[in-house]
mmCIF file of C-alpha atoms in Angstrom:
data_model
loop_
_atom_site.group_PDB
_atom_site.id
_atom_site.type_symbol
_atom_site.label_atom_id
_atom_site.label_comp_id
_atom_site.label_asym_id
_atom_site.label_seq_id
_atom_site.Cartn_x
_atom_site.Cartn_y
_atom_site.Cartn_z
ATOM 1 C CA UNK D 1 -71.354 21.886 -23.538
ATOM 2 C CA UNK D 2 -69.243 22.641 -26.594
ATOM 3 C CA UNK D 3 -70.544 23.000 -30.166
ATOM 4 C CA UNK D 4 -69.321 20.996 -33.099
ATOM 5 C CA UNK D 5 -66.642 23.534 -33.994
ATOM 6 C CA UNK D 6 -65.520 24.003 -30.335
ATOM 7 C CA UNK D 7 -62.529 22.647 -28.383
ATOM 8 C CA UNK D 8 -62.164 19.159 -26.938
ATOM 9 C CA UNK D 9 -64.088 18.418 -23.744
ATOM 10 C CA UNK D 10 -62.385 19.254 -20.482
ATOM 11 C CA UNK D 11 -60.978 16.377 -18.444
ATOM 12 C CA UNK D 12 -62.180 15.678 -14.940
ATOM 13 C CA UNK D 13 -58.897 16.987 -13.441
ATOM 14 C CA UNK D 14 -59.173 20.218 -15.419
ATOM 15 C CA UNK D 15 -62.728 20.808 -14.218
ATOM 16 C CA UNK D 16 -61.702 20.116 -10.620
ATOM 17 C CA UNK D 17 -58.592 22.256 -10.583
ATOM 18 C CA UNK D 18 -59.590 24.827 -13.138
ATOM 19 C CA UNK D 19 -56.054 24.620 -14.610
ATOM 20 C CA UNK D 20 -54.246 22.056 -16.780
ATOM 21 C CA UNK D 21 -50.395 21.750 -16.579
ATOM 22 C CA UNK D 22 -48.930 22.107 -20.069
ATOM 23 C CA UNK D 23 -47.364 18.900 -21.391
ATOM 24 C CA UNK D 24 -44.015 20.621 -22.085
ATOM 25 C CA UNK D 25 -43.657 21.698 -18.453
ATOM 26 C CA UNK D 26 -44.349 18.161 -17.255
ATOM 27 C CA UNK D 27 -41.595 16.811 -19.553
ATOM 28 C CA UNK D 28 -39.129 19.447 -18.374
ATOM 29 C CA UNK D 29 -39.886 18.591 -14.766
ATOM 30 C CA UNK D 30 -39.267 14.904 -15.357
ATOM 31 C CA UNK D 31 -36.015 15.675 -17.197
ATOM 32 C CA UNK D 32 -34.751 17.861 -14.352
ATOM 33 C CA UNK D 33 -35.667 15.182 -11.837
ATOM 34 C CA UNK D 34 -33.743 12.550 -13.835
ATOM 35 C CA UNK D 35 -30.677 14.781 -14.066
ATOM 36 C CA UNK D 36 -30.915 15.409 -10.309
ATOM 37 C CA UNK D 37 -30.873 11.703 -9.514
ATOM 38 C CA UNK D 38 -27.994 11.146 -11.946
ATOM 39 C CA UNK D 39 -25.940 13.991 -10.451
ATOM 40 C CA UNK D 40 -26.560 12.717 -6.919
ATOM 41 C CA UNK D 41 -25.504 9.224 -7.958
ATOM 42 C CA UNK D 42 -22.287 10.475 -9.583
ATOM 43 C CA UNK D 43 -21.329 12.596 -6.570
ATOM 44 C CA UNK D 44 -22.138 9.795 -4.130
ATOM 45 C CA UNK D 45 -20.225 7.219 -6.153
ATOM 46 C CA UNK D 46 -17.212 9.528 -6.419
ATOM 47 C CA UNK D 47 -17.127 10.097 -2.664
ATOM 48 C CA UNK D 48 -17.323 6.363 -1.984
ATOM 49 C CA UNK D 49 -14.497 5.700 -4.459
ATOM 50 C CA UNK D 50 -12.300 8.418 -2.958
ATOM 51 C CA UNK D 51 -12.919 7.044 0.528
ATOM 52 C CA UNK D 52 -12.098 3.494 -0.555
ATOM 53 C CA UNK D 53 -8.853 4.547 -2.223
ATOM 54 C CA UNK D 54 -7.699 7.072 0.366
ATOM 55 C CA UNK D 55 -8.463 5.142 3.556
ATOM 56 C CA UNK D 56 -5.581 2.626 3.239
ATOM 57 C CA UNK D 57 -3.176 5.547 2.732
ATOM 58 C CA UNK D 58 -4.561 7.718 5.522
ATOM 59 C CA UNK D 59 -5.038 5.027 8.166
ATOM 60 C CA UNK D 60 -1.318 4.170 8.547
ATOM 61 C CA UNK D 61 -0.605 7.873 9.055
ATOM 62 C CA UNK D 62 -2.870 7.828 12.098
ATOM 63 C CA UNK D 63 -0.764 5.176 13.792
ATOM 64 C CA UNK D 64 1.890 6.018 16.352
ATOM 65 C CA UNK D 65 4.645 4.818 14.017
ATOM 66 C CA UNK D 66 3.901 4.567 10.307
ATOM 67 C CA UNK D 67 5.912 3.378 7.337
ATOM 68 C CA UNK D 68 5.206 5.782 4.448
ATOM 69 C CA UNK D 69 5.408 4.608 0.858
ATOM 70 C CA UNK D 70 8.451 6.097 -0.871
ATOM 71 C CA UNK D 71 9.473 4.099 -3.969
ATOM 72 C CA UNK D 72 13.017 2.737 -3.960
ATOM 73 C CA UNK D 73 15.335 4.222 -6.556
ATOM 74 C CA UNK D 74 17.004 2.042 -9.172
ATOM 75 C CA UNK D 75 20.366 2.567 -7.446
ATOM 76 C CA UNK D 76 18.944 1.552 -4.064
ATOM 77 C CA UNK D 77 17.656 -1.686 -5.554
ATOM 78 C CA UNK D 78 21.058 -2.356 -7.144
ATOM 79 C CA UNK D 79 22.778 -1.764 -3.789
ATOM 80 C CA UNK D 80 20.387 -4.119 -1.989
ATOM 81 C CA UNK D 81 20.970 -6.876 -4.556
ATOM 82 C CA UNK D 82 24.736 -6.285 -4.338
ATOM 83 C CA UNK D 83 24.565 -6.672 -0.542
ATOM 84 C CA UNK D 84 22.730 -9.976 -1.011
ATOM 85 C CA UNK D 85 25.474 -11.530 -3.137
ATOM 86 C CA UNK D 86 26.698 -14.884 -1.801
ATOM 87 C CA UNK D 87 23.602 -14.994 0.423
ATOM 88 C CA UNK D 88 20.901 -17.669 0.384
ATOM 89 C CA UNK D 89 17.695 -18.502 2.180
ATOM 90 C CA UNK D 90 14.271 -16.813 2.217
ATOM 91 C CA UNK D 91 14.019 -13.021 2.097
ATOM 92 C CA UNK D 92 11.440 -10.623 3.481
ATOM 93 C CA UNK D 93 10.870 -6.966 2.676
ATOM 94 C CA UNK D 94 9.217 -5.162 5.593
ATOM 95 C CA UNK D 95 6.902 -2.521 4.142
ATOM 96 C CA UNK D 96 7.271 -3.746 0.571
ATOM 97 C CA UNK D 97 5.446 -0.831 -1.113
ATOM 98 C CA UNK D 98 4.968 -1.528 -4.811
ATOM 99 C CA UNK D 99 7.042 -4.714 -4.642
ATOM 100 C CA UNK D 100 10.160 -3.682 -6.533
ATOM 101 C CA UNK D 101 12.637 -5.006 -3.922
ATOM 102 C CA UNK D 102 10.844 -8.347 -3.616
ATOM 103 C CA UNK D 103 10.652 -8.728 -7.387
ATOM 104 C CA UNK D 104 14.345 -7.864 -7.810
ATOM 105 C CA UNK D 105 15.261 -10.420 -5.136
ATOM 106 C CA UNK D 106 13.103 -13.067 -6.822
ATOM 107 C CA UNK D 107 14.871 -12.399 -10.113
ATOM 108 C CA UNK D 108 18.184 -12.878 -8.290
ATOM 109 C CA UNK D 109 17.086 -16.365 -7.217
ATOM 110 C CA UNK D 110 15.588 -15.746 -3.773
ATOM 111 C CA UNK D 111 12.256 -16.889 -2.468
ATOM 112 C CA UNK D 112 11.006 -13.456 -1.454
ATOM 113 C CA UNK D 113 8.040 -12.216 0.559
ATOM 114 C CA UNK D 114 6.748 -8.698 1.076
ATOM 115 C CA UNK D 115 4.566 -7.456 3.932
ATOM 116 C CA UNK D 116 2.635 -4.254 3.291
ATOM 117 C CA UNK D 117 -0.249 -2.616 5.142
ATOM 118 C CA UNK D 118 -1.750 -0.923 2.098
ATOM 119 C CA UNK D 119 -3.931 -3.435 0.175
ATOM 120 C CA UNK D 120 -3.811 -1.424 -3.064
ATOM 121 C CA UNK D 121 -0.003 -1.638 -3.125
ATOM 122 C CA UNK D 122 -0.144 -5.367 -2.358
ATOM 123 C CA UNK D 123 -2.513 -6.037 -5.256
ATOM 124 C CA UNK D 124 -0.371 -3.911 -7.560
ATOM 125 C CA UNK D 125 2.759 -5.779 -6.400
ATOM 126 C CA UNK D 126 1.142 -9.111 -7.204
ATOM 127 C CA UNK D 127 0.285 -7.837 -10.666
ATOM 128 C CA UNK D 128 3.873 -6.643 -11.212
ATOM 129 C CA UNK D 129 5.254 -10.009 -10.069
ATOM 130 C CA UNK D 130 2.958 -11.782 -12.527
ATOM 131 C CA UNK D 131 3.967 -9.413 -15.326
ATOM 132 C CA UNK D 132 7.658 -10.004 -14.569
ATOM 133 C CA UNK D 133 7.141 -13.773 -14.470
ATOM 134 C CA UNK D 134 8.224 -14.274 -10.834
ATOM 135 C CA UNK D 135 4.803 -14.729 -9.222
ATOM 136 C CA UNK D 136 5.809 -18.160 -7.872
ATOM 137 C CA UNK D 137 8.869 -16.877 -5.977
ATOM 138 C CA UNK D 138 7.601 -13.383 -5.071
ATOM 139 C CA UNK D 139 4.670 -13.315 -2.657
ATOM 140 C CA UNK D 140 2.932 -10.380 -1.006
ATOM 141 C CA UNK D 141 0.764 -10.191 2.096
ATOM 142 C CA UNK D 142 -1.381 -7.493 3.690
ATOM 143 C CA UNK D 143 -0.105 -7.250 7.256
ATOM 144 C CA UNK D 144 1.068 -4.954 10.021
ATOM 145 C CA UNK D 145 4.821 -5.510 10.466
ATOM 146 C CA UNK D 146 4.494 -5.394 14.258
ATOM 147 C CA UNK D 147 2.160 -8.393 14.140
ATOM 148 C CA UNK D 148 4.403 -10.552 11.931
ATOM 149 C CA UNK D 149 7.153 -12.879 13.175
ATOM 150 C CA UNK D 150 10.311 -12.852 11.045
ATOM 151 C CA UNK D 151 12.161 -15.825 12.567
ATOM 152 C CA UNK D 152 11.818 -17.906 9.381
ATOM 153 C CA UNK D 153 13.735 -15.426 7.210
ATOM 154 C CA UNK D 154 17.484 -15.377 6.601
ATOM 155 C CA UNK D 155 17.469 -11.992 4.875
ATOM 156 C CA UNK D 156 15.462 -8.977 6.020
ATOM 157 C CA UNK D 157 15.166 -5.723 4.066
ATOM 158 C CA UNK D 158 13.664 -2.605 5.606
ATOM 159 C CA UNK D 159 13.053 0.900 4.263
ATOM 160 C CA UNK D 160 12.301 2.427 7.641
ATOM 161 C CA UNK D 161 11.921 5.805 9.293
ATOM 162 C CA UNK D 162 14.025 7.003 12.246
ATOM 163 C CA UNK D 163 11.092 6.866 14.693
ATOM 164 C CA UNK D 164 10.711 3.104 14.292
ATOM 165 C CA UNK D 165 14.280 1.836 13.971
ATOM 166 C CA UNK D 166 15.068 1.343 17.665
ATOM 167 C CA UNK D 167 11.830 -0.529 18.309
ATOM 168 C CA UNK D 168 12.437 -2.667 15.231
ATOM 169 C CA UNK D 169 15.966 -3.411 16.461
ATOM 170 C CA UNK D 170 14.551 -5.032 19.589
ATOM 171 C CA UNK D 171 11.970 -7.017 17.637
ATOM 172 C CA UNK D 172 14.535 -8.418 15.193
ATOM 173 C CA UNK D 173 17.037 -9.204 17.971
ATOM 174 C CA UNK D 174 14.422 -11.390 19.603
ATOM 175 C CA UNK D 175 13.153 -13.090 16.458
ATOM 176 C CA UNK D 176 16.027 -13.600 14.002
ATOM 177 C CA UNK D 177 18.169 -16.711 14.194
ATOM 178 C CA UNK D 178 21.399 -18.198 12.886
ATOM 179 C CA UNK D 179 23.220 -16.290 10.155
ATOM 180 C CA UNK D 180 20.364 -13.886 9.385
ATOM 181 C CA UNK D 181 21.262 -10.571 7.751
ATOM 182 C CA UNK D 182 19.311 -7.311 8.018
ATOM 183 C CA UNK D 183 19.612 -4.690 5.288
ATOM 184 C CA UNK D 184 18.484 -1.166 6.155
ATOM 185 C CA UNK D 185 17.860 1.403 3.438
ATOM 186 C CA UNK D 186 17.848 5.216 3.792
ATOM 187 C CA UNK D 187 18.204 5.130 7.592
ATOM 188 C CA UNK D 188 20.589 2.935 9.638
ATOM 189 C CA UNK D 189 19.747 1.273 12.919
ATOM 190 C CA UNK D 190 20.702 3.501 15.864
ATOM 191 C CA UNK D 191 22.588 0.971 18.030
ATOM 192 C CA UNK D 192 23.905 -1.687 15.664
ATOM 193 C CA UNK D 193 27.283 -1.499 13.946
ATOM 194 C CA UNK D 194 26.992 -2.342 10.233
ATOM 195 C CA UNK D 195 29.082 -5.149 8.786
ATOM 196 C CA UNK D 196 28.861 -3.656 5.309
ATOM 197 C CA UNK D 197 27.919 -0.273 3.874
ATOM 198 C CA UNK D 198 27.097 0.078 0.188
ATOM 199 C CA UNK D 199 26.323 3.247 -1.777
ATOM 200 C CA UNK D 200 26.124 6.846 -0.662
ATOM 201 C CA UNK D 201 23.545 9.535 0.102
ATOM 202 C CA UNK D 202 19.919 8.426 -0.041
ATOM 203 C CA UNK D 203 20.993 5.282 -1.896
ATOM 204 C CA UNK D 204 23.092 3.990 1.024
ATOM 205 C CA UNK D 205 22.265 0.561 2.426
ATOM 206 C CA UNK D 206 23.605 -0.853 5.694
ATOM 207 C CA UNK D 207 24.009 -4.608 6.233
ATOM 208 C CA UNK D 208 23.918 -6.088 9.743
ATOM 209 C CA UNK D 209 24.704 -9.731 10.449
ATOM 210 C CA UNK D 210 22.915 -11.504 13.294
ATOM 211 C CA UNK D 211 26.192 -12.863 14.612
ATOM 212 C CA UNK D 212 27.408 -9.281 15.075
ATOM 213 C CA UNK D 213 24.421 -7.478 16.548
ATOM 214 C CA UNK D 214 23.241 -10.222 18.927
ATOM 215 C CA UNK D 215 25.621 -8.883 21.579
ATOM 216 C CA UNK D 216 23.687 -5.613 21.626
ATOM 217 C CA UNK D 217 20.774 -7.433 23.323
ATOM 218 C CA UNK D 218 22.617 -6.923 26.621
ATOM 219 C CA UNK D 219 22.461 -3.143 26.422
ATOM 220 C CA UNK D 220 20.191 -1.467 29.043
#
């Protein structure tokens, strides 16, 4: 029992434990716990975001033959458009990256389509086409080039790598028809003879007409 001038009565918990946790320590504990949850959430969210962004870039690199994203230079685009002069019909860019070839072709009057494995680049390409006002004639699709048939296209553009060019030769020989033209950038096809060569160095583009390279189907 306390007298009139004594302290406040003890609580039940204090009498049972013999010790009362100071209020300031309880507040500090709650604050630290809140910061811990916040930090964990930030770290977890960052890891998920990094995974989501990086996976489309890393996954193609794990394939046997991949098509890395290397933006076309302004001169390369000019050489491609120059090679397309007097041409007509639908155009496809195999591995369209950020869409600059498809958009340039659309501006030149072609109905152009780009196939790209990386969804982030496809979405960015669609945005660029909308910004440039050619979204109705420049279309982009998320697809593996080896699973797409190109028989409906009269003009094919490819920024390839040496490891894939011979296999792509065979695919295009089987699928392309009529007066189709194939334009290779950076690396030529190993067995075809180009009908036109434009530019020099890394900006060189090689044009191959279907009527010329169809005879190479008979090679062993």
